[in-house]
Coordinates of C-alpha atoms and ligand atoms in Angstrom, one line a residue:
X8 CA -120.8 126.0 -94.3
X9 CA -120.6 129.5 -93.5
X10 CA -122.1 132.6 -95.1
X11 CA -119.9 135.5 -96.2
X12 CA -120.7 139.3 -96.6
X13 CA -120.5 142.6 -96.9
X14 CA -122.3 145.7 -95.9
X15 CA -123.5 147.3 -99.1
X16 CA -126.0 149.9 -98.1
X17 CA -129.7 150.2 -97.9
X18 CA -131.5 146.8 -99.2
X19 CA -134.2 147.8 -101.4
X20 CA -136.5 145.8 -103.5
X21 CA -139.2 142.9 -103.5
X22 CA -139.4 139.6 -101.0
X23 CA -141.5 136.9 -101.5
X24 CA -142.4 134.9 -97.9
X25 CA -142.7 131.2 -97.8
X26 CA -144.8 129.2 -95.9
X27 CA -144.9 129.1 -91.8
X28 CA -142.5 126.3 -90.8
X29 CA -143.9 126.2 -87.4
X30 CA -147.5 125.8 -88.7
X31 CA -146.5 123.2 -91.8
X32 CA -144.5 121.0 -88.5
X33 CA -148.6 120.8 -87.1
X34 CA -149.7 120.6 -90.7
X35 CA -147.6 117.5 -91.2
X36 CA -148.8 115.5 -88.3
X37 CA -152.5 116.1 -88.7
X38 CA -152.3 115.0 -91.9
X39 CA -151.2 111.4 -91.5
X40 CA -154.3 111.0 -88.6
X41 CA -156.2 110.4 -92.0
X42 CA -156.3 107.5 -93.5
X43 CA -157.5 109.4 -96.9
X44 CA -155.1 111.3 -99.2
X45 CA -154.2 114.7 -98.1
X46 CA -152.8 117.7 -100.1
X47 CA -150.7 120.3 -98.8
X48 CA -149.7 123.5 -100.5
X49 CA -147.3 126.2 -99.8
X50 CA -144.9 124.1 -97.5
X51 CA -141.5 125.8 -96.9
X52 CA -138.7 123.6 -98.5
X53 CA -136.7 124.0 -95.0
X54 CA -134.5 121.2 -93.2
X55 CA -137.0 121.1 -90.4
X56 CA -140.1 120.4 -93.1
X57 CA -137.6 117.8 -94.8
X58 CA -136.9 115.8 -91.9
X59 CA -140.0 115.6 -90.3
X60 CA -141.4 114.6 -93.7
X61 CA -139.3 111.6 -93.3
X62 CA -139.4 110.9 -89.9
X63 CA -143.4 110.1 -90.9
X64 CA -142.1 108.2 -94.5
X65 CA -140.5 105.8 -92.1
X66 CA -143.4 104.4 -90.0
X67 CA -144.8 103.9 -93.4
X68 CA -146.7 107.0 -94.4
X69 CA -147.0 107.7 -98.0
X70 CA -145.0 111.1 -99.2
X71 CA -145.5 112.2 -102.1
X72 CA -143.6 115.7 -103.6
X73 CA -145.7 117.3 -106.2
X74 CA -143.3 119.9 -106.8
X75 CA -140.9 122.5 -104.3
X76 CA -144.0 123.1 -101.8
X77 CA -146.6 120.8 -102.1
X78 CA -147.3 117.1 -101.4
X79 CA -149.7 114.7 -101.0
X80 CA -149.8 112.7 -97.6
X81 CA -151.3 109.0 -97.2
X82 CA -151.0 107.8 -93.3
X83 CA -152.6 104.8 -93.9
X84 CA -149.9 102.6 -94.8
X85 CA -148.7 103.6 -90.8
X86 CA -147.0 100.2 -89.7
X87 CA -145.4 101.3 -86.7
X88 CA -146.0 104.0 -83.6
X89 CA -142.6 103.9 -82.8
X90 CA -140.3 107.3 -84.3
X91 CA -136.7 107.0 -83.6
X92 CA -134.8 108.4 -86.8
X93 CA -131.1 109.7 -86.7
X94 CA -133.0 113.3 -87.9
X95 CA -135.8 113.5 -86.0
X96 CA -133.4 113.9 -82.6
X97 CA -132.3 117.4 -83.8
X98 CA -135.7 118.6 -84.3
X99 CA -138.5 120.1 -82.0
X100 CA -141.8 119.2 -83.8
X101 CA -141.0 115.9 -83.8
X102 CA -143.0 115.8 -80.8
X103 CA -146.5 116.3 -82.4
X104 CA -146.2 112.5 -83.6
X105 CA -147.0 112.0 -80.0
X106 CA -149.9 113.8 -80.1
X107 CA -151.2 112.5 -83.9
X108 CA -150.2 108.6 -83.4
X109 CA -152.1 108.7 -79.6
X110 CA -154.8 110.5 -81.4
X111 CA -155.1 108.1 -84.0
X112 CA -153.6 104.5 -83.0
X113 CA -153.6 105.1 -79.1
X114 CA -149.9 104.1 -78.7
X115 CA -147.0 106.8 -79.3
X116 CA -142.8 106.2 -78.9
X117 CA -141.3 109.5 -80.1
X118 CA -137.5 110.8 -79.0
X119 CA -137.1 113.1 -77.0
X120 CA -137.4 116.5 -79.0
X121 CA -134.8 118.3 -79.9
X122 CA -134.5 121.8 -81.7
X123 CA -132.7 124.7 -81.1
X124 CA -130.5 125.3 -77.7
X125 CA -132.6 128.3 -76.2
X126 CA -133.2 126.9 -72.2
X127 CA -134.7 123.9 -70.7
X128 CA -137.9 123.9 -72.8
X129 CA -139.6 120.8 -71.2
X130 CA -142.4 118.8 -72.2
X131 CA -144.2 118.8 -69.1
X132 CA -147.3 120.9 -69.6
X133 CA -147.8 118.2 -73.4
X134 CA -147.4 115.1 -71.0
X135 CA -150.1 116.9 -68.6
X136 CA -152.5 117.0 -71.4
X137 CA -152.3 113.3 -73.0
X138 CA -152.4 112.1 -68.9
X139 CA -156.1 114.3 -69.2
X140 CA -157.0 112.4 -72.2
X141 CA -156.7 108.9 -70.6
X142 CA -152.8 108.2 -71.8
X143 CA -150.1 106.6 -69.8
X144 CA -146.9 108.2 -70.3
X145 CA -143.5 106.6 -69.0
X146 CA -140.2 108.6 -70.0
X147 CA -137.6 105.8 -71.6
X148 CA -134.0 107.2 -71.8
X149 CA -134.7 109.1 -74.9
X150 CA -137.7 108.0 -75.9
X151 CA -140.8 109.1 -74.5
X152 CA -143.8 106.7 -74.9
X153 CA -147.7 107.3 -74.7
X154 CA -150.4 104.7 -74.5
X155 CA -154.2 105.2 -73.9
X156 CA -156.6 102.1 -73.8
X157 CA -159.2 104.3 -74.4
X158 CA -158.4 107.8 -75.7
X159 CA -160.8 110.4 -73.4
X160 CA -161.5 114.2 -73.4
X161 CA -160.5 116.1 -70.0
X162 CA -160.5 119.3 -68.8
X163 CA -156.7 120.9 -69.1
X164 CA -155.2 123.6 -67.6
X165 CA -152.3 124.7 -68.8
X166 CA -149.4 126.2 -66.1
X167 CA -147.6 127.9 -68.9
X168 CA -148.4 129.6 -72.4
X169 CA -147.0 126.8 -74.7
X170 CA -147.2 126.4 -78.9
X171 CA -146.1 122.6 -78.6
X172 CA -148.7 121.2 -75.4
X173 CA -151.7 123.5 -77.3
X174 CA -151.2 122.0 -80.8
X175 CA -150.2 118.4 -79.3
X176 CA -153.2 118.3 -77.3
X177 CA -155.4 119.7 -80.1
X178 CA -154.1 117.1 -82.5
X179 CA -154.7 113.8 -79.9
X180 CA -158.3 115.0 -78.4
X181 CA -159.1 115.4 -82.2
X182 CA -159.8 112.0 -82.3
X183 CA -160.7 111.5 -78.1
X184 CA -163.7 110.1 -77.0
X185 CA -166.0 113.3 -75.8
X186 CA -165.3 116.9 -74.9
X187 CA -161.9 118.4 -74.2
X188 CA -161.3 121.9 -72.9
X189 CA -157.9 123.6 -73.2
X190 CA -157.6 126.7 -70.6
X191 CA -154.3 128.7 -71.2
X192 CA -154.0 127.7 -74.2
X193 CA -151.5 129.3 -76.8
X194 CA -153.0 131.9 -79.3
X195 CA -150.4 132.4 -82.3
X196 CA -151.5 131.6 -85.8
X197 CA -150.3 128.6 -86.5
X198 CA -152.2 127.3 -83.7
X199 CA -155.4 128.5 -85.7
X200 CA -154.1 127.3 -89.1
X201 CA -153.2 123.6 -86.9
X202 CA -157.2 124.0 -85.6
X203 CA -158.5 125.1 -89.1
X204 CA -156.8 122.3 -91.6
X205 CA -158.0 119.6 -88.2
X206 CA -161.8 121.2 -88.5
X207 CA -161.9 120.9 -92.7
X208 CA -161.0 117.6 -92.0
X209 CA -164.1 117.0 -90.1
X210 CA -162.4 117.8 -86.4
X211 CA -164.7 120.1 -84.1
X212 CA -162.2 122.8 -83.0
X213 CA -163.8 125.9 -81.1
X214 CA -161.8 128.9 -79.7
X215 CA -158.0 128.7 -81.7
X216 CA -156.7 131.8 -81.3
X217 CA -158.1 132.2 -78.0
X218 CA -157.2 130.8 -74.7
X219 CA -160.0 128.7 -74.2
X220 CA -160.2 125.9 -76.4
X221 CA -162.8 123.5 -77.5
X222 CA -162.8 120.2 -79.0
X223 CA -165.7 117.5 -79.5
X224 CA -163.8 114.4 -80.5
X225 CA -165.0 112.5 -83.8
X226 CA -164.6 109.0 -84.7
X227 CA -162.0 109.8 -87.8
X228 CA -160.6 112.2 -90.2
X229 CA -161.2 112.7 -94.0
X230 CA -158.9 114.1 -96.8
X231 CA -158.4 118.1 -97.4
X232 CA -156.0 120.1 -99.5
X233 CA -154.5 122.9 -97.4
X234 CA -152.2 125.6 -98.0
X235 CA -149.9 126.6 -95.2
X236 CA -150.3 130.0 -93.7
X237 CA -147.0 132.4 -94.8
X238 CA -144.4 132.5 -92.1
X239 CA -144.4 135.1 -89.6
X240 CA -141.2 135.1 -88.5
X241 CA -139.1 135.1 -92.0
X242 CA -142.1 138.1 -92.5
X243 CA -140.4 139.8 -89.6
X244 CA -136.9 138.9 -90.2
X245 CA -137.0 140.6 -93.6
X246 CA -138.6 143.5 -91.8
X247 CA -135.9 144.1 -89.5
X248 CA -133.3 143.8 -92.6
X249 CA -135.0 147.1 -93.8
X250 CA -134.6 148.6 -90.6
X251 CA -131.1 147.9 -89.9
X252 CA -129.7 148.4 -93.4
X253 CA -131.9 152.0 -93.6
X254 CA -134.0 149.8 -97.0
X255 CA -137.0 149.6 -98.4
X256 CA -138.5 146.1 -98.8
X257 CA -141.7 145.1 -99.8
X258 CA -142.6 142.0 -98.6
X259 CA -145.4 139.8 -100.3
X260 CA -147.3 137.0 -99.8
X261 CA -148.0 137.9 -95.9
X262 CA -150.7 138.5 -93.2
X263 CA -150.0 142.1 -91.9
X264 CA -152.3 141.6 -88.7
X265 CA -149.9 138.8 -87.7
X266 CA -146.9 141.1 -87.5
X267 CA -148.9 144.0 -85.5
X268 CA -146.4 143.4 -82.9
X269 CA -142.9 143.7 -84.8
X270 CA -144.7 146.5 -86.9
X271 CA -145.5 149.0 -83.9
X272 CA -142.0 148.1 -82.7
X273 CA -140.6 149.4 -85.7
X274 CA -142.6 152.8 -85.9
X275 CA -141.4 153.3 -82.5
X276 CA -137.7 152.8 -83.8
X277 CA -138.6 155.4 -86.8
X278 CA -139.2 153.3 -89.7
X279 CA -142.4 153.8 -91.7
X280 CA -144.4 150.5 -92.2
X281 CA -147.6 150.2 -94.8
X282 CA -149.8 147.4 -94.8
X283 CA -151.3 146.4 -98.0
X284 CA -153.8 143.3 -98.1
X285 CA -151.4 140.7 -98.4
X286 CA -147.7 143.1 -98.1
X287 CA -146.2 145.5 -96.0
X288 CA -143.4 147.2 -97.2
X289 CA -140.8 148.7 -94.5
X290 CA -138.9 152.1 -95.5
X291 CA -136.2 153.3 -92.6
X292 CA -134.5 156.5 -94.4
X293 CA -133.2 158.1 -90.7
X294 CA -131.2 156.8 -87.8
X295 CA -132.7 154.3 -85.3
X296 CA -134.2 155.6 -82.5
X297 CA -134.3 152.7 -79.2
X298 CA -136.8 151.2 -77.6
X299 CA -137.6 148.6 -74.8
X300 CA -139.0 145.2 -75.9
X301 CA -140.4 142.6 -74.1
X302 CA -141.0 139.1 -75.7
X303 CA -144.4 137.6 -74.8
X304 CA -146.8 135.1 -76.2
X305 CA -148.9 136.0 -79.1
X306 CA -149.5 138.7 -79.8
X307 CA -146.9 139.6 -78.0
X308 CA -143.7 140.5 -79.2
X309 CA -142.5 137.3 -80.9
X310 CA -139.6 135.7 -78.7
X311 CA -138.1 134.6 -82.2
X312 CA -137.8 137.9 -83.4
X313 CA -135.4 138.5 -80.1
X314 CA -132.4 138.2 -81.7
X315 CA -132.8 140.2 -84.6
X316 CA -134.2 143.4 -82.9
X317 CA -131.7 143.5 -80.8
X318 CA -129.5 144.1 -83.8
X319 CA -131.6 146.5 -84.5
X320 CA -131.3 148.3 -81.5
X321 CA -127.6 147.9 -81.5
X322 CA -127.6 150.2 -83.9
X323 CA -129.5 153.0 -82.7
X324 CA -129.4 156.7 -81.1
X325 CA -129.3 155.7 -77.4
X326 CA -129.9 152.7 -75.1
X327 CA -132.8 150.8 -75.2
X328 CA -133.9 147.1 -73.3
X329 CA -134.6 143.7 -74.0
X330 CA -136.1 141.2 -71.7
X331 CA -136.8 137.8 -72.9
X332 CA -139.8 136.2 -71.2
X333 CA -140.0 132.7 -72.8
X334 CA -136.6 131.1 -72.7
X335 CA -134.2 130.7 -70.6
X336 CA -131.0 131.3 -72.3
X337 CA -131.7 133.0 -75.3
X338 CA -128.6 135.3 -75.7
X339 CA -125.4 133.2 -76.8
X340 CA -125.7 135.3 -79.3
X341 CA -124.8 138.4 -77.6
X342 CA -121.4 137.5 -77.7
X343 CA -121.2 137.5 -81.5
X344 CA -122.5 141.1 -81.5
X345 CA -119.5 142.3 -79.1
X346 CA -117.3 140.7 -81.9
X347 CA -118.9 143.4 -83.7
X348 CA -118.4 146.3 -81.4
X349 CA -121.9 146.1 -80.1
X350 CA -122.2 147.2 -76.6
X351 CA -124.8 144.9 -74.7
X352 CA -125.0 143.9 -71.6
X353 CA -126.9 140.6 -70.4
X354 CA -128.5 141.0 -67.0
X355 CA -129.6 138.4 -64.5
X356 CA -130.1 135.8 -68.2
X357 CA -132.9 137.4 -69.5
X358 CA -132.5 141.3 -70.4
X359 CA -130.1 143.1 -72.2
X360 CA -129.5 146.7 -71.7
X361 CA -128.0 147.9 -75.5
X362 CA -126.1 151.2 -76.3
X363 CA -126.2 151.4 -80.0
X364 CA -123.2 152.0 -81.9
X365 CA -123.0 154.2 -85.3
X366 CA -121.7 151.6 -87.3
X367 CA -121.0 147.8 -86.7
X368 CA -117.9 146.0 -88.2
X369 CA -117.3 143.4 -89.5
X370 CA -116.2 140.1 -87.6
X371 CA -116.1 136.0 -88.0
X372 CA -119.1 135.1 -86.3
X373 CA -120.8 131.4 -85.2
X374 CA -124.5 131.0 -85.7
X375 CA -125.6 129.6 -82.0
X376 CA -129.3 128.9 -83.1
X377 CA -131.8 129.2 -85.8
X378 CA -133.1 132.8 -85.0
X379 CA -129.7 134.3 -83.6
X380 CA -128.1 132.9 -86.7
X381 CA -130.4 134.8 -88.8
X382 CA -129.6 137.9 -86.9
X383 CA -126.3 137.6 -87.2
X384 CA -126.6 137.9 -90.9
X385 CA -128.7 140.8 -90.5
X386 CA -125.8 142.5 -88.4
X387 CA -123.5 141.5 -91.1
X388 CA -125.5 143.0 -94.0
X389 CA -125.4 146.6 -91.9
X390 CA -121.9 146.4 -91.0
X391 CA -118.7 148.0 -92.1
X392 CA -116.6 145.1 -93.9
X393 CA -116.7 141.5 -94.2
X394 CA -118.6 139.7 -92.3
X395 CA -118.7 135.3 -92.1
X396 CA -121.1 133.7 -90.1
X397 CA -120.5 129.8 -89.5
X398 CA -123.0 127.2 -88.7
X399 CA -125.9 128.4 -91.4
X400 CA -127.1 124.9 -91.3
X401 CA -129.3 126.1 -88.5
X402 CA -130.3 128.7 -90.8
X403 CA -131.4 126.2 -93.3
X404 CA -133.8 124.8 -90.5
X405 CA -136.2 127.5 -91.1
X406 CA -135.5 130.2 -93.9
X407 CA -136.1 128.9 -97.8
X408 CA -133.3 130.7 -99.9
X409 CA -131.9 133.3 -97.5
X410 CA -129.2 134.3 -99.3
X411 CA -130.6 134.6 -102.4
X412 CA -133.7 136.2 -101.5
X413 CA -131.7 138.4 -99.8
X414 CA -129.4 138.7 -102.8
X415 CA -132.5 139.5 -104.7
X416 CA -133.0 143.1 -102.8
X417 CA -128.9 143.9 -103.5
X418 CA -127.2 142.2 -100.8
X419 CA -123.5 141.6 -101.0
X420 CA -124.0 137.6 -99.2
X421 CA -122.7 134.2 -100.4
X422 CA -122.2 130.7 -99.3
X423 CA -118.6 129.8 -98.4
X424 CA -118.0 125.7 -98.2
X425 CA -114.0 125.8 -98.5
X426 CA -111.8 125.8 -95.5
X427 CA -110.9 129.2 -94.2
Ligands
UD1_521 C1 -142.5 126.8 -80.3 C2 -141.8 127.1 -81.6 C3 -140.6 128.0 -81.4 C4 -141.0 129.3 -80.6 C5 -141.8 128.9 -79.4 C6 -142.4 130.2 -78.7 C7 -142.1 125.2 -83.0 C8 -141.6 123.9 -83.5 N1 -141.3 125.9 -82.2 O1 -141.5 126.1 -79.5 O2 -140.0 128.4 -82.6 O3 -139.8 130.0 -80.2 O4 -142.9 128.0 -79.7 O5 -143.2 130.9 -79.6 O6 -143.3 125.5 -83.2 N2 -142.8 124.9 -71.5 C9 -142.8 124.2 -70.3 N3 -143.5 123.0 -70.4 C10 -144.0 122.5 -71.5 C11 -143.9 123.2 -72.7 C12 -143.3 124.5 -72.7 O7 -142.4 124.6 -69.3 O8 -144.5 121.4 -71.5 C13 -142.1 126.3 -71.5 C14 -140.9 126.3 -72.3 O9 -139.7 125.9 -71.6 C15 -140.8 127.8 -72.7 C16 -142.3 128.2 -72.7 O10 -143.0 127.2 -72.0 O11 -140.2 128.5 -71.6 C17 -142.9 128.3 -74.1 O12 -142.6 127.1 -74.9 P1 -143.4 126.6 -76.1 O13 -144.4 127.7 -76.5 O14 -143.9 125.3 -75.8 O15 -142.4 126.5 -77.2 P2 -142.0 125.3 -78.2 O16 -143.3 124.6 -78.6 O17 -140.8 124.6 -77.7

């Protein structure tokens, strides 16, 4: 399946953003470590979501769909610790079932995760964590299998900044025996949503959303109803579409303070951003002007809004930088662009030195990965022609109705399924 579009002008009009996807893959998890019914509102209906909702259904966990974005969660029908689904391969949160089934039957076998093709992204610094809470960990082929006789705090360091090892580790010493403390920890806001759905469910979670995390272990955890944060990245991604296509979007439903990063980028380029309580509305009327970005953990500059600044920047008055600091290899994309006429250079793997263009055009792009595909629909809603991009199921992973949100604010974009 491939998108198809066409540069049509300024996008202007109202967006409405879903729920974080990397929070609700935390959300989802936590919630089976009870044996009570738990509720959860404002879920995104993406792939990533789907799967992982029945990667859980099959060990035996009750899933019930209320309607689009909420459900209701049972774990306590749980009849096996072992996760090895066609689907949950592709995905990357299927490794917090490691963290929730140690927490809460002592005894984990998860596949290896998957996820999107960025660098090595190893698992290390998670392993680290359930080895400081008592676990054994051996590393089968694929699958990779945890087992504590009795589940411990510790004291853990972390070497690097990581989403997946802070979250994992928050979710197992949720039900350890004693005190954990998490130094290094990661600090972006689905970390805190994770920590604040754990603590309503009677967890003792101190310090998310700092780097020093606390956790007093309790014996179990009750039922909640909990509503997802709203998704930081689609947030930003929408953002950037009014930036590169000289819009005006409003976008609603959202936490301004969590895009401070993005924002300030984008005054720098010239746009003029307004935050309202729960809506910021981006208006770019001028041309571009560059700037040098450098992805970092929150609240840094978000490494998943790399791809689509760097359209941005494409298409600005000068030459301005980007240097990716979290992955490895997180320019395939770059390629795409030069399809374009973008002129980017990639330096040493990890920064790209960008001489913006007036005007991109139009090309038969491949998405590479979730982010960059997104990106490269941006590029193709600012460029001159027609513009495909294959491989939108990666898309689907994370954005809810991206075409026709986008559609909804006067894009020219639709979904092609024939054969070229
Ligand atoms: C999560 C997000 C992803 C986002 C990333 C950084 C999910 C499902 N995915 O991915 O969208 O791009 O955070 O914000 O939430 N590392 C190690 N050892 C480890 C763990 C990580 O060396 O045990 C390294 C990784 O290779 C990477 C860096 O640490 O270079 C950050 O990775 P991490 O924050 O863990 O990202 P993910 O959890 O994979």
């Amino acid at each position: 399946m491939r998108y198809s579009m066409k540069g049509n002008g300024p996008l202007i009009g109202d967006v409405y953003i879903n729920g974080a996807k990397n929070a609700a893959l935390g959300i989802i998890p936590a919630a089976i470590m009870s044996d009570d019914t738990v509720r959860i509102d404002n879920l995104p209906d993406v792939e990533d979501v789907r799967v992982l909702l029945e990667a859980v259904e099959g060990i035996g966990v009750s899933v019930n769909r209320i309607d689009r974005h909420s459900v209701t969660i049972n774990g306590s029908g749980v009849h096996t610790i072992r996760v090895d689904n066609e689907h949950i391969k592709k995905i990357r949160a299927g490794y917090y079932l490691l963290g929730a089934l140690l927490g809460k039957y002592h005894h984990a076998e998860v596949h290896y995760p998957g996820g999107c093709s960025i660098g090595e992204r190893k698992i290390d610094q998670h392993l680290k964590g359930f080895r400081a809470l008592g676990a054994k960990v051996i590393e089968d082929k694929d699958m990779v299998i945890v087992e504590a006789e009795e589940l411990h705090g510790g004291h853990i360091y972390f070497d690097v900044v990581s989403v997946g090892a802070t979250i994992n580790i928050m979710l197992a010493a949720a039900l350890a025996k004693g005190n954990t403390i998490i130094e290094n920890a990661a600090k972006e806001p689905h970390i805190v949503d994770v920590a604040n759905m754990l603590n309503k469910m009677g967890a003792a979670i101190r310090g998310a959303g700092t780097d020093v995390i606390k956790i007093k272990g309790v014996e179990k955890l009750k039922k909640v109803e909990y509503s997802v944060i709203p998704d930081q990245i689609e947030t930003g991604t929408f953002m950037m579409a009014a930036a590169v296509t000289r819009g005006d979007i409003m976008i609603h439903g959202i936490i301004p303070q969590h895009m401070d990063a993005v924002s300030s980028k984008l005054i720098e380029m010239g746009c003029i951003v307004t935050e309202y309580d729960e809506a910021i509305r981006v208006v770019c009327r001028g041309p571009l002007r560059p700037c040098n970005v450098k992805t970092l953990p929150y609240p840094g500059f978000p490494t998943d809004m790399q791809p689509q600044i760097c359209v941005a920047l494409a298409q600005a008055g000068g030459q301005g930088t980007v240097t990716e600091s979290i992955f490895e290899d997180r320019f395939k994309y770059v390629s795409e662009l030069r399809k374009m006429g973008a002129k980017i250079k990639v330096e040493g793997g990890n920064v790209a030195h960008i001489e913006g263009v007036e005007k991109l055009k139009g090309a038969d792009l491949a998405a590479p990965d979730l982010r960059a595909g997104a990106a490269l629909v941006l590029a193709g809603l600012s460029a001159e022609g027609k513009t495909t991009v294959d491989g939108i199921e990666y898309i689907m992973r994370g954005y809810e109705d991206f075409d026709k949100k986008l559609r909804s604010i006067g894009a020219k974009i639709r979904i092609e399924t024939d054969s070229k």
